[in-house]
Amino acid sequence: MTTPSFVSLTRDDSARWYRMGVDNGYEGRYPYVWLRDNCRCSQCYHSSSWQRSSKVGDLDPDVIPSSEELIDDGRFMRVIWPDGHRSEFSADWLNRQRFSESEKDVVSSPELQRWGGELNRNIPTFAFKKLLQDDQELYKWLNVLTTKGIAIVQDAPQEKGACQQLAEKVAYLKTTIYGDQFQVSSKHDASNLAYTNIALGLHTDLPYYNYTPGIQLLHCIVQANGTGGENQFVDGLNVAEQIRREFPDAYKLLTTQNVNFRDVGEDFQTYHMQTSKPIIEFTKSDDFDRITYNDTARAPYMTLPVEKVTEMYNAIKIFNQVMYRPENLVLHRLVAGEIATFHNSRVLHGRSAFTVTKVGSRHLEGGYIDWDEAYSRMRVLREKLFGDKRL
Ligand code: OGA
Ligand code: NM2
Ligand code: ZN
Ligand code: ZN
């Protein structure tokens, strides 16, 4: 691929923009003020930090350039401003800054793939060692977590520390009130229902956080030597779409009425966490945002008119009925060395009660990574693997 060059450059001072044609067929309009704001000279732009050092306070939104010329065989244009300041822009760079049609970020706004029971025995798998060694594989895994929201990592060492090793290929573990790596096993005076052998209904972790952890890693070090301890997974996006279609009234409540979540106690810290949000959230432009649900941490107090309580319970009940539809459920009993990895605000997970013949024989280690850093790693990997350019 050759670097793009300009084939035409005309000015329109009444609209205050240049119309520029590039030899790849693209024609775009570039407002004068935007060009001045994005001058790449060393006075206006600090190259080692990739950050703007000029300020809008010094910018004239109505600025009109004195003159312009194409240089370097049309690969660059130079603009001369009324105060004598000069800016140079490459056709290549301008070609990548397209107004209005600037596409969604390929990493954080992917085409989401909904799923249900067909993922039984079909959850995408990755090999632990390969993820640590092979960037292409690491990218694929993060991409699956972004689009499908679930993957099983296999053949990790059957000892503590695997979640941290994996997380550090991406970024680092998120520390929470339960620590950075937490041990899921049946404990005396458990600080959380997860630390017993009782069944856990389908849930998202840490619903009482406003900044809910993005990706969850659950590493099976020892599976129950008795019965149970099997995990369930459900695609919350799939559940939300079914409710939207079939129960519009419940959907309305579930997407608008805040539910209170809280967690009190003592673990890594002494804590009293509380927040409230709707169970189902889509953005203003109707993109999937997040699901928050966890019976164990639903607060007793409800911030809603008392007349609405029964209606709200009915909506939450519908959410549960749809979530537990057999065709939506994926079951998987982790074997030692497997790490369940999933989008914590999309994929709900649960586990069946378990028995062990000796105390503590089931042991999972868990940890979280946040999406901001995972997306960042994906962009960096794309630059390395696919030659994506920084803007
Ligand atoms: C948890 C959890 C699942 C399991 O600890 O939050 O969901 O299989 N554990 O124990
Ligand atoms: N643990 C495993 O959100 C929850 O309280 C679920 C979280 C204790 C970190 C369990
Ligand atoms: Zn400049
Ligand atoms: Zn959990």
Short mmCIF file of C-alpha atoms and ligand atoms in Angstrom, two decimals:
data_model
loop_
_atom_site.label_atom_id
_atom_site.label_comp_id
_atom_site.label_asym_id
_atom_site.label_seq_id
_atom_site.Cartn_x
_atom_site.Cartn_y
_atom_site.Cartn_z
CA MET A 1 0.00 0.00 0.00
CA THR A 2 1.45 3.38 -0.99
CA THR A 3 1.11 6.44 1.21
CA PRO A 4 -1.82 8.59 0.13
CA SER A 5 -1.23 11.93 -1.60
CA PHE A 6 -3.47 14.92 -2.13
CA VAL A 7 -4.96 15.30 -5.59
CA SER A 8 -6.99 18.43 -4.91
CA LEU A 9 -7.19 21.20 -2.36
CA THR A 10 -9.76 24.00 -2.47
CA ARG A 11 -10.75 26.50 0.15
CA ASP A 12 -14.20 27.69 1.13
CA ASP A 13 -13.83 30.72 3.37
CA SER A 14 -17.56 31.13 3.96
CA ALA A 15 -17.83 27.60 5.35
CA ARG A 16 -14.32 27.97 6.82
CA TRP A 17 -12.98 24.63 5.60
CA TYR A 18 -10.73 23.04 3.04
CA ARG A 19 -12.08 20.45 0.68
CA MET A 20 -9.35 17.91 0.09
CA GLY A 21 -9.19 15.02 -2.33
CA VAL A 22 -6.86 12.10 -1.68
CA ASP A 23 -5.60 9.76 -4.43
CA ASN A 24 -7.37 6.81 -2.80
CA GLY A 25 -10.67 8.39 -3.85
CA TYR A 26 -11.55 9.97 -0.52
CA GLU A 27 -12.72 13.56 -0.47
CA GLY A 28 -13.17 15.29 2.85
CA ARG A 29 -13.85 18.66 4.40
CA TYR A 30 -11.45 19.88 7.08
CA PRO A 31 -12.53 22.95 9.10
CA TYR A 32 -9.86 25.62 9.52
CA VAL A 33 -10.26 25.77 13.29
CA TRP A 34 -9.85 22.01 13.54
CA LEU A 35 -6.63 22.13 11.51
CA ARG A 36 -5.26 24.92 13.69
CA ASP A 37 -6.20 22.99 16.84
CA ASN A 38 -4.47 19.87 15.55
CA CYS A 39 -1.25 21.46 14.34
CA ARG A 40 1.51 18.86 14.73
CA CYS A 41 4.41 21.29 15.08
CA SER A 42 6.61 20.99 18.15
CA GLN A 43 5.11 24.14 19.64
CA CYS A 44 1.56 22.83 19.45
CA TYR A 45 2.09 19.09 19.87
CA HIS A 46 4.37 17.27 22.26
CA SER A 47 5.58 14.31 20.28
CA SER A 48 7.00 11.97 22.93
CA SER A 49 3.74 12.06 24.90
CA TRP A 50 1.53 12.06 21.80
CA GLN A 51 -0.38 14.91 23.45
CA ARG A 52 -1.54 18.36 22.51
CA SER A 53 0.31 21.16 24.23
CA SER A 54 -1.68 24.03 22.65
CA LYS A 55 -4.82 25.24 24.39
CA VAL A 56 -8.29 26.09 23.14
CA GLY A 57 -8.02 29.34 25.09
CA ASP A 58 -5.49 30.53 22.49
CA LEU A 59 -7.56 29.37 19.53
CA ASP A 60 -9.71 31.59 17.33
CA PRO A 61 -12.70 29.47 16.23
CA ASP A 62 -13.23 31.79 13.23
CA VAL A 63 -9.61 31.69 12.06
CA ILE A 64 -9.05 31.87 8.28
CA PRO A 65 -5.64 30.79 6.92
CA SER A 66 -3.58 33.28 4.89
CA SER A 67 -2.42 30.67 2.38
CA GLU A 68 -1.73 27.00 1.78
CA GLU A 69 0.35 24.81 -0.53
CA LEU A 70 0.93 21.17 -1.32
CA ILE A 71 4.48 20.01 -0.66
CA ASP A 72 6.51 16.82 -0.97
CA ASP A 73 4.76 15.68 -4.18
CA GLY A 74 1.36 16.16 -2.59
CA ARG A 75 2.07 13.94 0.38
CA PHE A 76 1.80 16.94 2.72
CA MET A 77 -0.03 20.24 2.82
CA ARG A 78 1.25 23.35 4.53
CA VAL A 79 -1.07 25.98 5.98
CA ILE A 80 0.14 29.47 6.84
CA TRP A 81 -1.96 31.23 9.47
CA PRO A 82 -2.55 35.00 9.77
CA ASP A 83 -0.01 35.26 12.62
CA GLY A 84 2.66 33.56 10.48
CA HIS A 85 2.39 30.19 12.28
CA ARG A 86 2.82 27.20 9.93
CA SER A 87 1.22 23.79 10.15
CA GLU A 88 1.93 20.71 8.06
CA PHE A 89 -0.37 17.75 7.65
CA SER A 90 0.21 14.53 5.76
CA ALA A 91 -2.47 13.24 3.41
CA ASP A 92 -2.08 9.91 5.20
CA TRP A 93 -2.94 11.39 8.58
CA LEU A 94 -5.82 13.56 7.35
CA ASN A 95 -7.22 10.57 5.49
CA ARG A 96 -7.58 8.80 8.85
CA GLN A 97 -9.38 11.71 10.54
CA ARG A 98 -12.75 11.54 8.87
CA PHE A 99 -15.54 13.62 10.32
CA SER A 100 -18.98 12.10 10.99
CA GLU A 101 -18.08 8.83 9.36
CA SER A 102 -15.24 8.18 11.80
CA GLU A 103 -16.16 4.59 12.46
CA LYS A 104 -16.73 3.16 15.91
CA ASP A 105 -13.65 1.99 17.75
CA VAL A 106 -13.03 -1.53 16.39
CA VAL A 107 -11.90 -2.70 19.78
CA SER A 108 -14.49 -1.43 22.24
CA SER A 109 -17.52 -1.36 19.93
CA PRO A 110 -17.45 -4.75 18.24
CA GLU A 111 -20.36 -6.66 16.77
CA LEU A 112 -21.61 -8.52 19.86
CA GLN A 113 -22.42 -12.19 19.36
CA ARG A 114 -25.40 -13.37 21.41
CA TRP A 115 -25.45 -16.95 22.57
CA GLY A 116 -27.47 -19.49 24.48
CA GLY A 117 -27.37 -23.21 25.18
CA GLU A 118 -25.57 -23.96 21.92
CA LEU A 119 -22.41 -23.03 23.77
CA ASN A 120 -22.75 -26.14 25.94
CA ARG A 121 -19.52 -28.12 25.35
CA ASN A 122 -18.72 -25.36 22.83
CA ILE A 123 -17.31 -22.54 24.96
CA PRO A 124 -14.26 -21.17 23.12
CA THR A 125 -11.04 -22.49 24.68
CA PHE A 126 -7.49 -21.21 24.84
CA ALA A 127 -4.28 -22.75 26.13
CA PHE A 128 -2.76 -20.98 29.14
CA LYS A 129 0.87 -21.31 28.02
CA LYS A 130 0.13 -20.15 24.50
CA LEU A 131 -1.65 -17.04 25.83
CA LEU A 132 1.45 -16.13 27.80
CA GLN A 133 3.75 -16.64 24.82
CA ASP A 134 1.82 -15.69 21.73
CA ASP A 135 0.47 -12.16 21.20
CA GLN A 136 -1.79 -13.26 18.38
CA GLU A 137 -3.46 -15.76 20.71
CA LEU A 138 -3.70 -13.14 23.47
CA TYR A 139 -5.49 -10.81 21.07
CA LYS A 140 -7.85 -13.59 19.95
CA TRP A 141 -8.77 -14.36 23.54
CA LEU A 142 -9.47 -10.70 24.39
CA ASN A 143 -11.47 -10.42 21.19
CA VAL A 144 -13.61 -13.42 22.15
CA LEU A 145 -14.20 -11.85 25.57
CA THR A 146 -15.28 -8.67 23.81
CA THR A 147 -17.64 -10.25 21.30
CA LYS A 148 -18.93 -13.39 23.07
CA GLY A 149 -17.98 -12.54 26.62
CA ILE A 150 -16.76 -15.99 27.65
CA ALA A 151 -13.82 -18.35 27.15
CA ILE A 152 -12.20 -21.18 29.07
CA VAL A 153 -8.43 -21.10 29.48
CA GLN A 154 -7.03 -24.60 29.86
CA ASP A 155 -3.93 -26.25 31.28
CA ALA A 156 -2.95 -23.57 33.76
CA PRO A 157 -0.74 -24.72 36.64
CA GLN A 158 -2.81 -26.16 39.50
CA GLU A 159 -1.48 -23.65 41.97
CA LYS A 160 -2.09 -20.05 43.01
CA GLY A 161 -0.88 -17.19 40.81
CA ALA A 162 -2.22 -18.20 37.39
CA CYS A 163 -4.85 -15.42 37.31
CA GLN A 164 -2.18 -12.88 38.08
CA GLN A 165 0.13 -14.24 35.37
CA LEU A 166 -2.65 -14.04 32.81
CA ALA A 167 -3.81 -10.60 33.98
CA GLU A 168 -0.28 -9.28 33.70
CA LYS A 169 -0.20 -10.16 30.00
CA VAL A 170 -3.07 -7.68 29.70
CA ALA A 171 -2.48 -5.16 32.47
CA TYR A 172 -2.84 -5.96 36.17
CA LEU A 173 -5.42 -7.32 38.56
CA LYS A 174 -7.96 -4.90 39.96
CA THR A 175 -7.76 -4.73 43.73
CA THR A 176 -11.14 -4.75 45.45
CA ILE A 177 -12.45 -5.11 49.00
CA TYR A 178 -11.79 -8.85 48.54
CA GLY A 179 -8.13 -8.31 47.60
CA ASP A 180 -6.47 -8.64 44.21
CA GLN A 181 -6.52 -12.43 44.02
CA PHE A 182 -9.21 -14.04 46.14
CA GLN A 183 -9.57 -17.61 47.30
CA VAL A 184 -13.00 -19.16 46.70
CA SER A 185 -13.30 -22.05 49.14
CA SER A 186 -15.61 -23.05 51.94
CA LYS A 187 -14.48 -21.08 55.00
CA HIS A 188 -15.66 -20.64 58.57
CA ASP A 189 -17.32 -17.28 59.23
CA ALA A 190 -17.38 -16.69 55.49
CA SER A 191 -17.36 -13.01 54.48
CA ASN A 192 -19.34 -13.87 51.37
CA LEU A 193 -21.78 -16.61 50.34
CA ALA A 194 -19.24 -17.50 47.64
CA TYR A 195 -16.95 -18.69 50.45
CA THR A 196 -19.31 -21.49 51.50
CA ASN A 197 -20.41 -24.67 49.76
CA ILE A 198 -23.91 -23.25 49.15
CA ALA A 199 -25.24 -22.85 45.59
CA LEU A 200 -24.82 -19.40 44.04
CA GLY A 201 -27.62 -18.22 41.79
CA LEU A 202 -26.76 -16.56 38.50
CA HIS A 203 -25.06 -13.26 39.28
CA THR A 204 -22.53 -10.65 38.30
CA ASP A 205 -19.76 -10.03 40.82
CA LEU A 206 -19.47 -6.87 42.87
CA PRO A 207 -22.82 -5.32 41.88
CA TYR A 208 -22.38 -2.92 44.79
CA TYR A 209 -19.51 -1.23 42.95
CA ASN A 210 -20.28 1.64 40.63
CA TYR A 211 -17.02 0.80 38.80
CA THR A 212 -17.83 -2.89 38.51
CA PRO A 213 -14.86 -5.06 37.54
CA GLY A 214 -14.88 -5.73 33.81
CA ILE A 215 -13.44 -9.19 33.26
CA GLN A 216 -13.53 -12.02 35.76
CA LEU A 217 -10.99 -14.83 35.96
CA LEU A 218 -11.91 -17.92 38.02
CA HIS A 219 -9.16 -20.48 38.17
CA CYS A 220 -9.99 -23.98 39.37
CA ILE A 221 -7.10 -25.24 41.47
CA VAL A 222 -9.02 -28.10 43.09
CA GLN A 223 -12.54 -29.12 42.09
CA ALA A 224 -14.93 -30.62 44.67
CA ASN A 225 -14.09 -34.24 45.24
CA GLY A 226 -17.74 -34.90 46.07
CA THR A 227 -20.78 -33.84 44.07
CA GLY A 228 -21.69 -30.44 42.60
CA GLY A 229 -19.56 -27.36 42.17
CA GLU A 230 -20.63 -27.06 38.57
CA ASN A 231 -20.88 -23.58 37.01
CA GLN A 232 -23.74 -22.06 35.02
CA PHE A 233 -23.28 -19.23 32.53
CA VAL A 234 -25.89 -17.11 30.77
CA ASP A 235 -25.51 -14.35 28.20
CA GLY A 236 -27.15 -11.34 29.88
CA LEU A 237 -27.41 -9.55 26.55
CA ASN A 238 -29.43 -12.46 25.18
CA VAL A 239 -31.66 -12.36 28.30
CA ALA A 240 -32.15 -8.60 27.95
CA GLU A 241 -33.18 -8.90 24.29
CA GLN A 242 -35.67 -11.66 25.08
CA ILE A 243 -37.23 -9.59 27.85
CA ARG A 244 -37.36 -6.52 25.60
CA ARG A 245 -39.26 -8.49 22.97
CA GLU A 246 -41.57 -10.51 25.17
CA PHE A 247 -42.13 -8.40 28.31
CA PRO A 248 -41.94 -4.72 27.33
CA ASP A 249 -43.40 -3.48 30.63
CA ALA A 250 -40.93 -5.46 32.73
CA TYR A 251 -38.17 -4.35 30.36
CA LYS A 252 -39.07 -0.73 30.95
CA LEU A 253 -38.82 -1.15 34.72
CA LEU A 254 -35.65 -3.24 34.58
CA THR A 255 -33.89 -0.64 32.45
CA THR A 256 -35.06 2.43 34.36
CA GLN A 257 -35.70 1.58 38.00
CA ASN A 258 -32.55 1.52 40.12
CA VAL A 259 -32.00 -1.51 42.30
CA ASN A 260 -30.01 -1.12 45.50
CA PHE A 261 -27.02 -3.38 46.08
CA ARG A 262 -24.85 -3.51 49.17
CA ASP A 263 -22.14 -5.51 50.86
CA VAL A 264 -20.96 -5.09 54.43
CA GLY A 265 -18.31 -6.92 56.38
CA GLU A 266 -14.65 -7.57 56.70
CA ASP A 267 -12.27 -9.19 54.28
CA PHE A 268 -9.26 -7.53 52.62
CA GLN A 269 -10.75 -4.39 54.19
CA THR A 270 -13.60 -3.53 56.49
CA TYR A 271 -16.23 -2.36 54.07
CA HIS A 272 -19.70 -1.00 53.60
CA MET A 273 -20.24 -0.85 49.88
CA GLN A 274 -23.44 0.40 48.33
CA THR A 275 -24.68 1.63 45.02
CA SER A 276 -27.81 1.47 42.93
CA LYS A 277 -28.41 0.95 39.24
CA PRO A 278 -30.90 -0.66 36.91
CA ILE A 279 -30.47 -4.40 36.31
CA ILE A 280 -30.32 -3.89 32.54
CA GLU A 281 -28.50 -0.89 31.03
CA PHE A 282 -28.21 0.15 27.41
CA THR A 283 -26.56 3.40 26.33
CA LYS A 284 -28.47 6.39 24.93
CA SER A 285 -27.66 5.13 21.44
CA ASP A 286 -29.04 1.73 22.43
CA ASP A 287 -25.74 -0.13 22.61
CA PHE A 288 -25.43 -2.79 25.28
CA ASP A 289 -23.88 -1.33 28.42
CA ARG A 290 -24.14 -3.70 31.37
CA ILE A 291 -26.13 -6.11 33.45
CA THR A 292 -26.04 -6.02 37.22
CA TYR A 293 -27.64 -8.79 39.21
CA ASN A 294 -26.85 -10.64 42.40
CA ASP A 295 -29.49 -11.88 44.85
CA THR A 296 -26.93 -12.21 47.64
CA ALA A 297 -26.15 -8.51 47.54
CA ARG A 298 -29.56 -6.97 46.79
CA ALA A 299 -30.11 -4.51 49.63
CA PRO A 300 -33.16 -4.80 51.88
CA TYR A 301 -33.93 -1.10 51.43
CA MET A 302 -35.49 -0.12 48.12
CA THR A 303 -35.38 3.41 46.79
CA LEU A 304 -38.77 3.39 45.14
CA PRO A 305 -42.35 4.36 46.02
CA VAL A 306 -43.85 1.67 48.23
CA GLU A 307 -46.73 1.28 45.73
CA LYS A 308 -44.23 0.04 43.15
CA VAL A 309 -42.59 -2.68 45.23
CA THR A 310 -44.74 -5.60 44.06
CA GLU A 311 -44.48 -4.53 40.44
CA MET A 312 -40.70 -4.36 40.79
CA TYR A 313 -40.53 -7.84 42.30
CA ASN A 314 -42.61 -9.10 39.39
CA ALA A 315 -40.17 -7.58 36.91
CA ILE A 316 -37.18 -9.07 38.73
CA LYS A 317 -38.99 -12.39 38.75
CA ILE A 318 -39.42 -12.20 34.98
CA PHE A 319 -35.72 -11.43 34.66
CA ASN A 320 -35.00 -14.62 36.61
CA GLN A 321 -37.46 -16.76 34.65
CA VAL A 322 -35.96 -15.71 31.33
CA MET A 323 -32.39 -16.02 32.63
CA TYR A 324 -33.03 -19.60 33.79
CA ARG A 325 -34.70 -20.77 30.59
CA PRO A 326 -32.95 -24.06 29.83
CA GLU A 327 -32.19 -22.92 26.27
CA ASN A 328 -30.26 -19.93 27.67
CA LEU A 329 -28.10 -21.90 30.11
CA VAL A 330 -24.58 -23.14 29.59
CA LEU A 331 -23.20 -25.59 32.16
CA HIS A 332 -19.56 -26.33 32.73
CA ARG A 333 -17.82 -28.11 35.58
CA LEU A 334 -14.32 -26.72 35.69
CA VAL A 335 -11.51 -29.23 35.95
CA ALA A 336 -8.37 -28.38 37.87
CA GLY A 337 -6.19 -26.16 35.72
CA GLU A 338 -9.08 -24.49 33.89
CA ILE A 339 -9.76 -20.77 34.20
CA ALA A 340 -13.25 -19.53 33.40
CA THR A 341 -12.82 -16.04 31.92
CA PHE A 342 -15.84 -13.86 31.24
CA HIS A 343 -17.26 -10.37 30.84
CA ASN A 344 -18.48 -9.74 34.37
CA SER A 345 -21.13 -7.17 33.42
CA ARG A 346 -22.57 -9.23 30.60
CA VAL A 347 -22.26 -12.91 31.43
CA LEU A 348 -24.03 -14.02 34.59
CA HIS A 349 -22.46 -16.94 36.39
CA GLY A 350 -23.55 -19.29 39.17
CA ARG A 351 -22.53 -22.56 40.77
CA SER A 352 -24.32 -25.54 42.20
CA ALA A 353 -23.88 -26.50 45.85
CA PHE A 354 -21.07 -28.93 46.43
CA THR A 355 -19.90 -31.52 48.89
CA VAL A 356 -16.38 -32.38 49.79
CA THR A 357 -15.09 -35.27 51.82
CA LYS A 358 -12.36 -33.16 53.37
CA VAL A 359 -12.61 -29.52 54.34
CA GLY A 360 -11.47 -27.05 51.72
CA SER A 361 -10.98 -29.54 48.96
CA ARG A 362 -12.64 -27.26 46.42
CA HIS A 363 -10.44 -24.28 45.72
CA LEU A 364 -10.86 -21.62 43.06
CA GLU A 365 -8.71 -18.54 42.83
CA GLY A 366 -10.25 -15.46 41.27
CA GLY A 367 -9.30 -12.01 40.07
CA TYR A 368 -10.54 -9.17 37.89
CA ILE A 369 -9.21 -7.05 35.03
CA ASP A 370 -10.89 -3.83 33.93
CA TRP A 371 -12.08 -3.25 30.38
CA ASP A 372 -10.31 0.07 29.88
CA GLU A 373 -6.95 -1.63 30.24
CA ALA A 374 -8.02 -4.69 28.26
CA TYR A 375 -9.11 -2.47 25.35
CA SER A 376 -5.84 -0.58 25.63
CA ARG A 377 -3.87 -3.84 25.37
CA MET A 378 -5.98 -4.83 22.35
CA ARG A 379 -5.20 -1.57 20.54
CA VAL A 380 -1.50 -1.92 21.30
CA LEU A 381 -1.58 -5.52 20.04
CA ARG A 382 -3.37 -4.41 16.88
CA GLU A 383 -0.68 -1.82 16.21
CA LYS A 384 1.93 -4.55 16.58
CA LEU A 385 0.15 -7.40 14.79
CA PHE A 386 -1.95 -5.69 12.12
CA GLY A 387 -0.09 -2.41 11.64
CA ASP A 388 -2.96 -0.28 12.98
CA LYS A 389 -1.82 3.30 13.27
CA ARG A 390 -2.17 5.57 16.24
CA LEU A 391 -4.43 8.50 15.50
C1 OGA B 1 -17.76 -16.28 43.05
C2 OGA B 1 -18.34 -17.33 42.24
C3 OGA B 1 -18.18 -19.58 41.48
C4 OGA B 1 -17.73 -20.92 41.96
O1 OGA B 1 -16.87 -16.59 43.85
O2 OGA B 1 -18.18 -15.12 42.89
O3 OGA B 1 -19.22 -17.05 41.47
O4 OGA B 1 -17.73 -21.81 41.14
N1 OGA B 1 -17.83 -18.57 42.36
O5 OGA B 1 -17.42 -21.07 43.12
N1 NM2 B 2 -16.05 -12.59 45.63
C1 NM2 B 2 -15.74 -13.91 45.10
O1 NM2 B 2 -20.28 -10.04 44.21
C2 NM2 B 2 -20.09 -10.89 45.07
O2 NM2 B 2 -20.23 -10.60 46.25
C3 NM2 B 2 -19.70 -12.24 44.61
C4 NM2 B 2 -17.23 -12.00 45.02
C5 NM2 B 2 -16.20 -12.72 47.08
C6 NM2 B 2 -14.92 -11.70 45.36
C7 NM2 B 2 -18.47 -12.82 45.21
ZN ZN B 3 1.83 24.61 15.53
ZN ZN B 4 -19.27 -14.82 41.28
#
